[in-house]
PDB file of C-alpha atoms in Angstrom:
ATOM      1  CA  MET A   1     140.571  94.902  96.453  1.00 47.00           C
ATOM      2  CA  LYS A   2     137.729  97.113  97.664  1.00 45.00           C
ATOM      3  CA  SER A   3     135.722  96.674  94.453  1.00 48.00           C
ATOM      4  CA  SER A   4     136.389  92.924  94.541  1.00 51.00           C
ATOM      5  CA  ALA A   5     135.119  92.706  98.114  1.00 48.00           C
ATOM      6  CA  THR A   6     132.046  94.759  97.180  1.00 50.00           C
ATOM      7  CA  GLY A   7     131.316  92.414  94.294  1.00 54.00           C
ATOM      8  CA  GLN A   8     131.671  89.408  96.561  1.00 51.00           C
ATOM      9  CA  VAL A   9     129.271  90.970  99.070  1.00 47.00           C
ATOM     10  CA  LEU A  10     126.663  91.540  96.372  1.00 49.00           C
ATOM     11  CA  GLN A  11     127.161  88.033  94.993  1.00 52.00           C
ATOM     12  CA  ALA A  12     126.809  86.566  98.476  1.00 48.00           C
ATOM     13  CA  SER A  13     123.621  88.541  99.083  1.00 51.00           C
ATOM     14  CA  ASP A  14     122.164  87.389  95.764  1.00 51.00           C
ATOM     15  CA  ALA A  15     123.250  83.803  96.422  1.00 48.00           C
ATOM     16  CA  VAL A  16     121.557  83.775  99.816  1.00 46.00           C
ATOM     17  CA  SER A  17     118.354  85.181  98.315  1.00 46.00           C
ATOM     18  CA  LEU A  18     118.368  82.637  95.473  1.00 42.00           C
ATOM     19  CA  SER A  19     119.076  79.801  97.897  1.00 43.00           C
ATOM     20  CA  ALA A  20     116.159  80.838 100.102  1.00 42.00           C
ATOM     21  CA  ALA A  21     113.876  81.120  97.095  1.00 40.00           C
ATOM     22  CA  SER A  22     114.859  77.694  95.784  1.00 40.00           C
ATOM     23  CA  SER A  23     114.366  76.118  99.204  1.00 40.00           C
ATOM     24  CA  LEU A  24     110.833  77.475  99.277  1.00 37.00           C
ATOM     25  CA  HIS A  25     110.208  76.333  95.681  1.00 40.00           C
ATOM     26  CA  VAL A  26     109.292  79.854  94.618  1.00 40.00           C
ATOM     27  CA  SER A  27     109.013  80.221  90.865  1.00 40.00           C
ATOM     28  CA  ALA A  28     110.786  83.213  89.322  1.00 42.00           C
ATOM     29  CA  ALA A  29     108.311  83.385  86.462  1.00 47.00           C
ATOM     30  CA  PRO A  30     105.325  85.689  87.055  1.00 49.00           C
ATOM     31  CA  ASP A  31     101.968  84.042  87.517  1.00 53.00           C
ATOM     32  CA  PRO A  32      99.508  85.595  85.021  1.00 53.00           C
ATOM     33  CA  TYR A  33      96.501  84.371  86.989  1.00 50.00           C
ATOM     34  CA  ARG A  34      97.769  85.965  90.191  1.00 54.00           C
ATOM     35  CA  GLN A  35      98.537  89.233  88.384  1.00 53.00           C
ATOM     36  CA  THR A  36      95.050  89.274  86.848  1.00 57.00           C
ATOM     37  CA  ASP A  37      93.447  88.534  90.220  1.00 59.00           C
ATOM     38  CA  THR A  38      95.454  91.352  91.825  1.00 57.00           C
ATOM     39  CA  LYS A  39      94.352  93.830  89.148  1.00 60.00           C
ATOM     40  CA  VAL A  40      90.720  92.788  89.574  1.00 59.00           C
ATOM     41  CA  ARG A  41      90.921  93.266  93.356  1.00 64.00           C
ATOM     42  CA  GLN A  42      92.554  96.673  92.977  1.00 63.00           C
ATOM     43  CA  THR A  43      89.894  97.754  90.478  1.00 70.00           C
ATOM     44  CA  SER A  44      87.051  96.584  92.723  1.00 80.00           C
ATOM     45  CA  ILE A  45      88.559  98.380  95.720  1.00 81.00           C
ATOM     46  CA  GLY A  46      88.890 101.563  93.663  1.00 75.00           C
ATOM     47  CA  VAL A  47      85.258 101.346  92.561  1.00 85.00           C
ATOM     48  CA  ILE A  48      84.097 100.803  96.144  1.00 88.00           C
ATOM     49  CA  SER A  49      86.138 103.807  97.297  1.00 83.00           C
ATOM     50  CA  LEU A  50      84.671 106.052  94.595  1.00 87.00           C
ATOM     51  CA  LEU A  51      81.140 104.904  95.398  1.00 89.00           C
ATOM     52  CA  THR A  52      81.747 105.584  99.099  1.00 90.00           C
ATOM     53  CA  LEU A  53      82.945 109.129  98.401  1.00 87.00           C
ATOM     54  CA  ALA A  54      80.016 109.717  96.055  1.00 88.00           C
ATOM     55  CA  GLY A  55      77.612 108.474  98.722  1.00 91.00           C
ATOM     56  CA  VAL A  56      79.080 110.841 101.310  1.00 90.00           C
ATOM     57  CA  VAL A  57      78.734 113.798  98.927  1.00 88.00           C
ATOM     58  CA  VAL A  58      75.129 112.859  98.090  1.00 92.00           C
ATOM     59  CA  LEU A  59      74.270 112.544 101.795  1.00 92.00           C
ATOM     60  CA  TRP A  60      75.963 115.887 102.454  1.00 90.00           C
ATOM     61  CA  TRP A  61      73.946 117.513  99.669  1.00 91.00           C
ATOM     62  CA  ALA A  62      70.687 115.957 100.880  1.00 91.00           C
ATOM     63  CA  VAL A  63      70.921 117.088 104.502  1.00 89.00           C
ATOM     64  CA  THR A  64      71.803 120.643 103.447  1.00 88.00           C
ATOM     65  CA  ALA A  65      69.315 120.906 100.576  1.00 87.00           C
ATOM     66  CA  TRP A  66      66.417 119.683 102.701  1.00 90.00           C
ATOM     67  CA  GLY A  67      67.316 122.035 105.545  1.00 84.00           C
ATOM     68  CA  TYR A  68      68.134 119.471 108.209  1.00 85.00           C
ATOM     69  CA  ILE A  69      71.306 121.389 109.176  1.00 86.00           C
ATOM     70  CA  ASP A  70      71.763 125.145 109.263  1.00 85.00           C
ATOM     71  CA  PRO A  71      74.272 126.416 106.635  1.00 84.00           C
ATOM     72  CA  LEU A  72      76.183 128.132 109.418  1.00 84.00           C
ATOM     73  CA  PHE A  73      77.155 124.712 110.757  1.00 90.00           C
ATOM     74  CA  LEU A  74      77.345 122.778 107.476  1.00 89.00           C
ATOM     75  CA  PRO A  75      77.317 124.667 104.163  1.00 91.00           C
ATOM     76  CA  SER A  76      76.202 122.871 101.026  1.00 90.00           C
ATOM     77  CA  PRO A  77      78.692 121.227  98.637  1.00 90.00           C
ATOM     78  CA  GLN A  78      77.874 123.905  96.051  1.00 91.00           C
ATOM     79  CA  ALA A  79      78.736 126.675  98.518  1.00 90.00           C
ATOM     80  CA  VAL A  80      82.027 125.028  99.456  1.00 91.00           C
ATOM     81  CA  ALA A  81      82.957 124.468  95.803  1.00 90.00           C
ATOM     82  CA  SER A  82      82.143 128.094  95.021  1.00 90.00           C
ATOM     83  CA  ARG A  83      84.259 129.228  97.966  1.00 90.00           C
ATOM     84  CA  VAL A  84      87.200 127.115  96.776  1.00 89.00           C
ATOM     85  CA  LEU A  85      87.087 128.812  93.369  1.00 90.00           C
ATOM     86  CA  ARG A  86      86.921 132.227  95.011  1.00 89.00           C
ATOM     87  CA  LEU A  87      89.845 131.385  97.270  1.00 88.00           C
ATOM     88  CA  PHE A  88      91.990 130.603  94.241  1.00 88.00           C
ATOM     89  CA  SER A  89      91.066 133.871  92.551  1.00 86.00           C
ATOM     90  CA  VAL A  90      90.527 136.309  95.435  1.00 86.00           C
ATOM     91  CA  GLY A  91      92.282 134.596  98.346  1.00 86.00           C
ATOM     92  CA  TYR A  92      91.722 134.932 102.082  1.00 89.00           C
ATOM     93  CA  MET A  93      93.423 137.026 104.774  1.00 86.00           C
ATOM     94  CA  ASP A  94      95.577 138.986 102.320  1.00 84.00           C
ATOM     95  CA  ALA A  95      96.938 135.892 100.564  1.00 87.00           C
ATOM     96  CA  THR A  96      95.802 133.560  97.802  1.00 88.00           C
ATOM     97  CA  VAL A  97      95.352 129.840  98.310  1.00 89.00           C
ATOM     98  CA  GLN A  98      98.533 129.273  96.334  1.00 91.00           C
ATOM     99  CA  GLN A  99     100.467 131.408  98.823  1.00 91.00           C
ATOM    100  CA  HIS A 100      98.879 129.665 101.816  1.00 92.00           C
ATOM    101  CA  LEU A 101      99.680 126.283 100.264  1.00 92.00           C
ATOM    102  CA  ALA A 102     103.269 127.273  99.462  1.00 93.00           C
ATOM    103  CA  ALA A 103     103.855 128.381 103.062  1.00 93.00           C
ATOM    104  CA  SER A 104     102.499 125.105 104.443  1.00 92.00           C
ATOM    105  CA  LEU A 105     104.467 122.954 101.990  1.00 93.00           C
ATOM    106  CA  TRP A 106     107.669 124.846 102.770  1.00 94.00           C
ATOM    107  CA  ARG A 107     107.275 124.225 106.507  1.00 93.00           C
ATOM    108  CA  ILE A 108     106.452 120.549 106.237  1.00 93.00           C
ATOM    109  CA  GLY A 109     109.060 120.004 103.510  1.00 94.00           C
ATOM    110  CA  LEU A 110     111.835 121.517 105.603  1.00 95.00           C
ATOM    111  CA  ALA A 111     110.769 119.506 108.651  1.00 95.00           C
ATOM    112  CA  LEU A 112     110.597 116.304 106.586  1.00 94.00           C
ATOM    113  CA  VAL A 113     114.098 116.740 105.144  1.00 96.00           C
ATOM    114  CA  ALA A 114     115.555 117.436 108.596  1.00 96.00           C
ATOM    115  CA  ALA A 115     113.733 114.438 110.078  1.00 96.00           C
ATOM    116  CA  VAL A 116     114.928 112.067 107.346  1.00 95.00           C
ATOM    117  CA  LEU A 117     118.546 113.226 107.661  1.00 96.00           C
ATOM    118  CA  LEU A 118     118.551 112.645 111.426  1.00 96.00           C
ATOM    119  CA  ALA A 119     115.953 109.917 112.008  1.00 96.00           C
ATOM    120  CA  ILE A 120     117.397 107.295 109.646  1.00 96.00           C
ATOM    121  CA  PRO A 121     120.930 107.374 111.156  1.00 95.00           C
ATOM    122  CA  THR A 122     119.390 107.404 114.634  1.00 96.00           C
ATOM    123  CA  GLY A 123     117.220 104.398 113.802  1.00 95.00           C
ATOM    124  CA  ILE A 124     120.200 102.519 112.373  1.00 95.00           C
ATOM    125  CA  ALA A 125     122.190 103.246 115.525  1.00 95.00           C
ATOM    126  CA  ILE A 126     119.334 102.031 117.739  1.00 95.00           C
ATOM    127  CA  GLY A 127     118.896  98.884 115.669  1.00 93.00           C
ATOM    128  CA  ARG A 128     122.600  97.990 115.554  1.00 91.00           C
ATOM    129  CA  ASN A 129     124.001  99.189 118.869  1.00 91.00           C
ATOM    130  CA  ARG A 130     122.697  98.281 122.321  1.00 93.00           C
ATOM    131  CA  ILE A 131     124.280 101.304 123.968  1.00 94.00           C
ATOM    132  CA  ALA A 132     122.629 103.646 121.457  1.00 92.00           C
ATOM    133  CA  GLN A 133     119.352 101.821 121.995  1.00 92.00           C
ATOM    134  CA  GLY A 134     119.640 102.201 125.758  1.00 94.00           C
ATOM    135  CA  ILE A 135     120.333 105.931 125.473  1.00 94.00           C
ATOM    136  CA  LEU A 136     118.067 107.048 122.619  1.00 93.00           C
ATOM    137  CA  ASP A 137     115.105 104.676 122.741  1.00 91.00           C
ATOM    138  CA  PRO A 138     113.731 105.874 126.131  1.00 93.00           C
ATOM    139  CA  LEU A 139     113.989 109.507 125.053  1.00 93.00           C
ATOM    140  CA  ILE A 140     112.050 108.888 121.846  1.00 93.00           C
ATOM    141  CA  GLU A 141     109.439 106.721 123.553  1.00 90.00           C
ATOM    142  CA  PHE A 142     109.039 109.388 126.247  1.00 91.00           C
ATOM    143  CA  TYR A 143     108.001 112.226 123.946  1.00 89.00           C
ATOM    144  CA  ARG A 144     106.386 110.201 121.140  1.00 89.00           C
ATOM    145  CA  PRO A 145     102.946 109.711 122.810  1.00 89.00           C
ATOM    146  CA  ILE A 146     102.732 113.371 123.870  1.00 89.00           C
ATOM    147  CA  PRO A 147     100.409 115.417 121.606  1.00 87.00           C
ATOM    148  CA  PRO A 148     102.258 118.252 119.830  1.00 84.00           C
ATOM    149  CA  LEU A 149      99.910 120.837 121.324  1.00 83.00           C
ATOM    150  CA  ALA A 150     101.096 119.785 124.794  1.00 87.00           C
ATOM    151  CA  TYR A 151     104.704 120.836 124.239  1.00 86.00           C
ATOM    152  CA  LEU A 152     103.932 123.649 121.789  1.00 87.00           C
ATOM    153  CA  PRO A 153     103.994 126.319 124.569  1.00 88.00           C
ATOM    154  CA  LEU A 154     107.411 125.101 125.682  1.00 91.00           C
ATOM    155  CA  ILE A 155     108.776 125.317 122.136  1.00 91.00           C
ATOM    156  CA  VAL A 156     107.406 128.850 121.815  1.00 89.00           C
ATOM    157  CA  ILE A 157     109.067 129.856 125.108  1.00 92.00           C
ATOM    158  CA  TRP A 158     112.400 128.408 124.025  1.00 93.00           C
ATOM    159  CA  PHE A 159     112.468 129.329 120.322  1.00 91.00           C
ATOM    160  CA  GLY A 160     110.022 132.211 119.966  1.00 89.00           C
ATOM    161  CA  ILE A 161     107.080 132.601 117.604  1.00 86.00           C
ATOM    162  CA  GLY A 162     109.016 132.597 114.332  1.00 87.00           C
ATOM    163  CA  GLU A 163     109.283 129.932 111.662  1.00 90.00           C
ATOM    164  CA  LEU A 164     111.773 127.886 113.695  1.00 92.00           C
ATOM    165  CA  SER A 165     109.191 126.911 116.304  1.00 91.00           C
ATOM    166  CA  LYS A 166     106.684 125.882 113.616  1.00 92.00           C
ATOM    167  CA  VAL A 167     109.178 123.752 111.696  1.00 93.00           C
ATOM    168  CA  LEU A 168     110.539 122.238 114.912  1.00 94.00           C
ATOM    169  CA  LEU A 169     107.074 121.159 116.045  1.00 93.00           C
ATOM    170  CA  ILE A 170     106.448 119.377 112.732  1.00 94.00           C
ATOM    171  CA  TYR A 171     109.951 117.897 112.806  1.00 95.00           C
ATOM    172  CA  LEU A 172     109.391 116.328 116.222  1.00 94.00           C
ATOM    173  CA  ALA A 173     106.142 114.778 115.009  1.00 93.00           C
ATOM    174  CA  ILE A 174     107.842 113.232 111.949  1.00 95.00           C
ATOM    175  CA  PHE A 175     111.088 112.188 113.645  1.00 95.00           C
ATOM    176  CA  ALA A 176     109.744 109.481 115.971  1.00 94.00           C
ATOM    177  CA  PRO A 177     107.839 107.322 113.417  1.00 95.00           C
ATOM    178  CA  ILE A 178     110.767 107.281 110.977  1.00 96.00           C
ATOM    179  CA  THR A 179     113.260 106.435 113.734  1.00 96.00           C
ATOM    180  CA  ILE A 180     111.157 103.607 115.155  1.00 95.00           C
ATOM    181  CA  ALA A 181     110.442 102.139 111.708  1.00 95.00           C
ATOM    182  CA  THR A 182     114.116 102.309 110.727  1.00 96.00           C
ATOM    183  CA  ALA A 183     115.222 100.625 113.951  1.00 95.00           C
ATOM    184  CA  GLY A 184     112.680  97.856 113.435  1.00 94.00           C
ATOM    185  CA  GLY A 185     113.789  97.321 109.847  1.00 94.00           C
ATOM    186  CA  VAL A 186     117.447  97.127 110.866  1.00 94.00           C
ATOM    187  CA  ARG A 187     116.696  94.571 113.583  1.00 93.00           C
ATOM    188  CA  ASN A 188     114.843  92.390 111.064  1.00 92.00           C
ATOM    189  CA  VAL A 189     117.745  92.156 108.606  1.00 90.00           C
ATOM    190  CA  ASP A 190     118.420  88.522 107.706  1.00 88.00           C
ATOM    191  CA  PRO A 191     121.430  87.442 109.818  1.00 88.00           C
ATOM    192  CA  VAL A 192     122.371  84.869 107.171  1.00 90.00           C
ATOM    193  CA  LYS A 193     123.098  87.675 104.719  1.00 89.00           C
ATOM    194  CA  LEU A 194     125.161  89.521 107.307  1.00 88.00           C
ATOM    195  CA  ARG A 195     127.251  86.459 108.150  1.00 89.00           C
ATOM    196  CA  ALA A 196     127.749  85.610 104.488  1.00 90.00           C
ATOM    197  CA  ALA A 197     128.978  89.124 103.735  1.00 88.00           C
ATOM    198  CA  GLN A 198     131.216  89.185 106.812  1.00 88.00           C
ATOM    199  CA  SER A 199     132.759  85.850 105.836  1.00 89.00           C
ATOM    200  CA  LEU A 200     133.823  87.451 102.554  1.00 87.00           C
ATOM    201  CA  GLY A 201     135.524  90.320 104.356  1.00 87.00           C
ATOM    202  CA  ALA A 202     132.864  93.019 104.044  1.00 85.00           C
ATOM    203  CA  THR A 203     133.536  96.160 106.046  1.00 87.00           C
ATOM    204  CA  ARG A 204     130.960  97.881 108.252  1.00 87.00           C
ATOM    205  CA  SER A 205     130.294 100.505 105.602  1.00 87.00           C
ATOM    206  CA  GLN A 206     129.763  97.793 102.979  1.00 89.00           C
ATOM    207  CA  LEU A 207     127.395  95.922 105.271  1.00 89.00           C
ATOM    208  CA  LEU A 208     125.464  99.126 105.829  1.00 89.00           C
ATOM    209  CA  ARG A 209     125.334 100.068 102.154  1.00 89.00           C
ATOM    210  CA  TYR A 210     124.671  96.714 100.511  1.00 89.00           C
ATOM    211  CA  ILE A 211     122.885  94.655 103.178  1.00 90.00           C
ATOM    212  CA  ILE A 212     121.356  96.663 106.021  1.00 91.00           C
ATOM    213  CA  ILE A 213     119.860  99.694 104.248  1.00 91.00           C
ATOM    214  CA  PRO A 214     118.399  97.740 101.269  1.00 90.00           C
ATOM    215  CA  SER A 215     116.873  95.171 103.640  1.00 91.00           C
ATOM    216  CA  ALA A 216     115.411  97.844 105.929  1.00 92.00           C
ATOM    217  CA  LEU A 217     114.224 100.101 103.093  1.00 93.00           C
ATOM    218  CA  PRO A 218     110.580  98.859 103.081  1.00 92.00           C
ATOM    219  CA  GLU A 219     110.198  99.672 106.780  1.00 93.00           C
ATOM    220  CA  ILE A 220     111.976 103.010 106.336  1.00 94.00           C
ATOM    221  CA  LEU A 221     109.572 104.034 103.576  1.00 93.00           C
ATOM    222  CA  THR A 222     106.600 102.900 105.652  1.00 92.00           C
ATOM    223  CA  GLY A 223     107.845 105.026 108.539  1.00 94.00           C
ATOM    224  CA  LEU A 224     108.253 107.924 106.129  1.00 94.00           C
ATOM    225  CA  ARG A 225     104.621 107.612 105.058  1.00 92.00           C
ATOM    226  CA  ILE A 226     103.417 107.457 108.658  1.00 93.00           C
ATOM    227  CA  GLY A 227     105.634 110.347 109.680  1.00 93.00           C
ATOM    228  CA  LEU A 228     104.459 112.532 106.827  1.00 91.00           C
ATOM    229  CA  GLY A 229     100.837 111.883 107.771  1.00 90.00           C
ATOM    230  CA  VAL A 230     101.487 112.790 111.398  1.00 92.00           C
ATOM    231  CA  GLY A 231     103.484 115.849 110.354  1.00 91.00           C
ATOM    232  CA  TRP A 232     100.746 117.049 108.038  1.00 88.00           C
ATOM    233  CA  SER A 233      98.200 116.812 110.849  1.00 85.00           C
ATOM    234  CA  THR A 234     100.612 118.690 113.145  1.00 90.00           C
ATOM    235  CA  LEU A 235     100.903 121.464 110.572  1.00 86.00           C
ATOM    236  CA  VAL A 236      97.609 123.003 111.677  1.00 81.00           C
ATOM    237  CA  ALA A 237      98.805 123.148 115.285  1.00 81.00           C
ATOM    238  CA  SER A 238     102.102 124.742 114.277  1.00 86.00           C
ATOM    239  CA  GLU A 239     100.341 127.462 112.296  1.00 86.00           C
ATOM    240  CA  LEU A 240      98.306 128.527 115.318  1.00 76.00           C
ATOM    241  CA  VAL A 241     101.347 130.441 116.574  1.00 76.00           C
ATOM    242  CA  ALA A 242     101.658 133.924 115.053  1.00 76.00           C
ATOM    243  CA  ALA A 243     101.337 132.697 111.472  1.00 83.00           C
ATOM    244  CA  THR A 244     100.210 134.984 108.666  1.00 86.00           C
ATOM    245  CA  ARG A 245     100.048 132.367 105.919  1.00 90.00           C
ATOM    246  CA  GLY A 246      99.346 128.670 105.652  1.00 91.00           C
ATOM    247  CA  LEU A 247      96.371 126.360 105.200  1.00 90.00           C
ATOM    248  CA  GLY A 248      96.151 125.737 108.940  1.00 88.00           C
ATOM    249  CA  PHE A 249      96.235 129.467 109.615  1.00 90.00           C
ATOM    250  CA  MET A 250      93.491 129.995 107.031  1.00 91.00           C
ATOM    251  CA  VAL A 251      91.237 127.376 108.638  1.00 90.00           C
ATOM    252  CA  GLN A 252      91.865 128.679 112.153  1.00 88.00           C
ATOM    253  CA  SER A 253      91.215 132.300 111.167  1.00 89.00           C
ATOM    254  CA  ALA A 254      88.025 131.406 109.314  1.00 91.00           C
ATOM    255  CA  GLY A 255      86.787 129.484 112.352  1.00 89.00           C
ATOM    256  CA  GLN A 256      87.156 132.561 114.541  1.00 88.00           C
ATOM    257  CA  PHE A 257      84.855 134.500 112.181  1.00 90.00           C
ATOM    258  CA  LEU A 258      82.386 131.584 111.768  1.00 87.00           C
ATOM    259  CA  ALA A 259      83.193 131.386 108.042  1.00 90.00           C
ATOM    260  CA  THR A 260      82.254 127.727 107.858  1.00 91.00           C
ATOM    261  CA  ASP A 261      82.518 127.550 104.071  1.00 90.00           C
ATOM    262  CA  VAL A 262      86.144 128.695 104.247  1.00 92.00           C
ATOM    263  CA  VAL A 263      86.822 126.177 107.016  1.00 92.00           C
ATOM    264  CA  MET A 264      85.338 123.367 104.930  1.00 91.00           C
ATOM    265  CA  ALA A 265      87.237 124.513 101.842  1.00 91.00           C
ATOM    266  CA  GLY A 266      90.493 124.596 103.794  1.00 90.00           C
ATOM    267  CA  ILE A 267      89.882 121.140 105.242  1.00 90.00           C
ATOM    268  CA  LEU A 268      89.201 119.745 101.768  1.00 90.00           C
ATOM    269  CA  LEU A 269      92.362 121.349 100.390  1.00 90.00           C
ATOM    270  CA  ILE A 270      94.422 119.895 103.237  1.00 89.00           C
ATOM    271  CA  ALA A 271      92.897 116.464 102.610  1.00 89.00           C
ATOM    272  CA  VAL A 272      93.573 116.632  98.859  1.00 90.00           C
ATOM    273  CA  VAL A 273      97.203 117.676  99.310  1.00 90.00           C
ATOM    274  CA  ALA A 274      97.776 114.988 101.949  1.00 88.00           C
ATOM    275  CA  PHE A 275      96.187 112.394  99.655  1.00 89.00           C
ATOM    276  CA  VAL A 276      98.418 113.409  96.733  1.00 92.00           C
ATOM    277  CA  LEU A 277     101.526 113.173  98.928  1.00 90.00           C
ATOM    278  CA  GLU A 278     100.446 109.756 100.199  1.00 88.00           C
ATOM    279  CA  ILE A 279      99.889 108.461  96.663  1.00 90.00           C
ATOM    280  CA  GLY A 280     103.295 109.805  95.644  1.00 91.00           C
ATOM    281  CA  LEU A 281     105.001 107.984  98.513  1.00 89.00           C
ATOM    282  CA  ARG A 282     103.121 104.782  97.696  1.00 88.00           C
ATOM    283  CA  ARG A 283     104.306 104.979  94.085  1.00 89.00           C
ATOM    284  CA  LEU A 284     107.866 105.602  95.286  1.00 89.00           C
ATOM    285  CA  GLN A 285     107.671 102.631  97.627  1.00 86.00           C
ATOM    286  CA  ALA A 286     106.275 100.405  94.878  1.00 86.00           C
ATOM    287  CA  LYS A 287     109.124 101.442  92.578  1.00 89.00           C
ATOM    288  CA  LEU A 288     111.966 101.073  95.089  1.00 87.00           C
ATOM    289  CA  VAL A 289     110.729  97.928  96.860  1.00 84.00           C
ATOM    290  CA  PRO A 290     108.208  96.293  94.496  1.00 82.00           C
ATOM    291  CA  TRP A 291     108.344  93.009  96.409  1.00 75.00           C
ATOM    292  CA  HIS A 292     107.158  94.557  99.683  1.00 66.00           C
ATOM    293  CA  GLY A 293     103.560  93.802 100.641  1.00 57.00           C
ATOM    294  CA  GLN A 294     102.886  91.379  97.812  1.00 53.00           C
ATOM    295  CA  ALA A 295     100.627  88.429  98.480  1.00 45.00           C
ATOM    296  CA  ARG A 296     102.457  85.139  98.677  1.00 42.00           C
TER     297      ARG A 296
END
């Protein structure tokens, strides 16, 4: 009976989607002209982005080569590139770049996993239950606008200067965007699908598994991308507290000794890693919800 009800729920969901598509006269066959136009736009945007980055590097090289800015304040691209290579081979502050990177990735990875495990259920509860919304929503909206550095001293007082305080600071930064995005996605679930599934006897768990979560998945993944970006920027603040390794610690320590080339190298490494993570999440989103964000 349970498998039969599950099958009916899925059939009802598919039937509702097909009915909506037919009412809008949407063709199921792909449009080759639209696909070609999309590829051309993506290629042109990529070329513009590469030219912009190249222009920034050329301008950077010009102002340093012609002596407009002292190397103490802005080292040349060659000096920064040389420092990056030395950091990989020699390291900085008794640790190689690989060790600094591993420490940072471990902290943000642990915070991200904890945030996902707690934020998604919290967002679903806020989106589906008015009592949960009344209790949890004000608390999240209260701390969300506060910069992490503002409550960092309080976290240190409560939890000490160990790894827990660092991971907790990043976790709090990631938690709010994922929760808010999940709640918004749950509220926007098509009520026609819910009523159709309920009319076939779907249980709450079946509604959650086959209707609510798949429908809210695009917003959940968007919140995950936003949360990871905020968490990565919070990483530097978390590593200001008694850290001995980490990219943020490396940048902060180099700044104290006016090692501008190390600061620039660390900033570039942070940007590259954040960019790679963002591209990975975009690919994941495109694979799981390929229909999301497409032009109509």
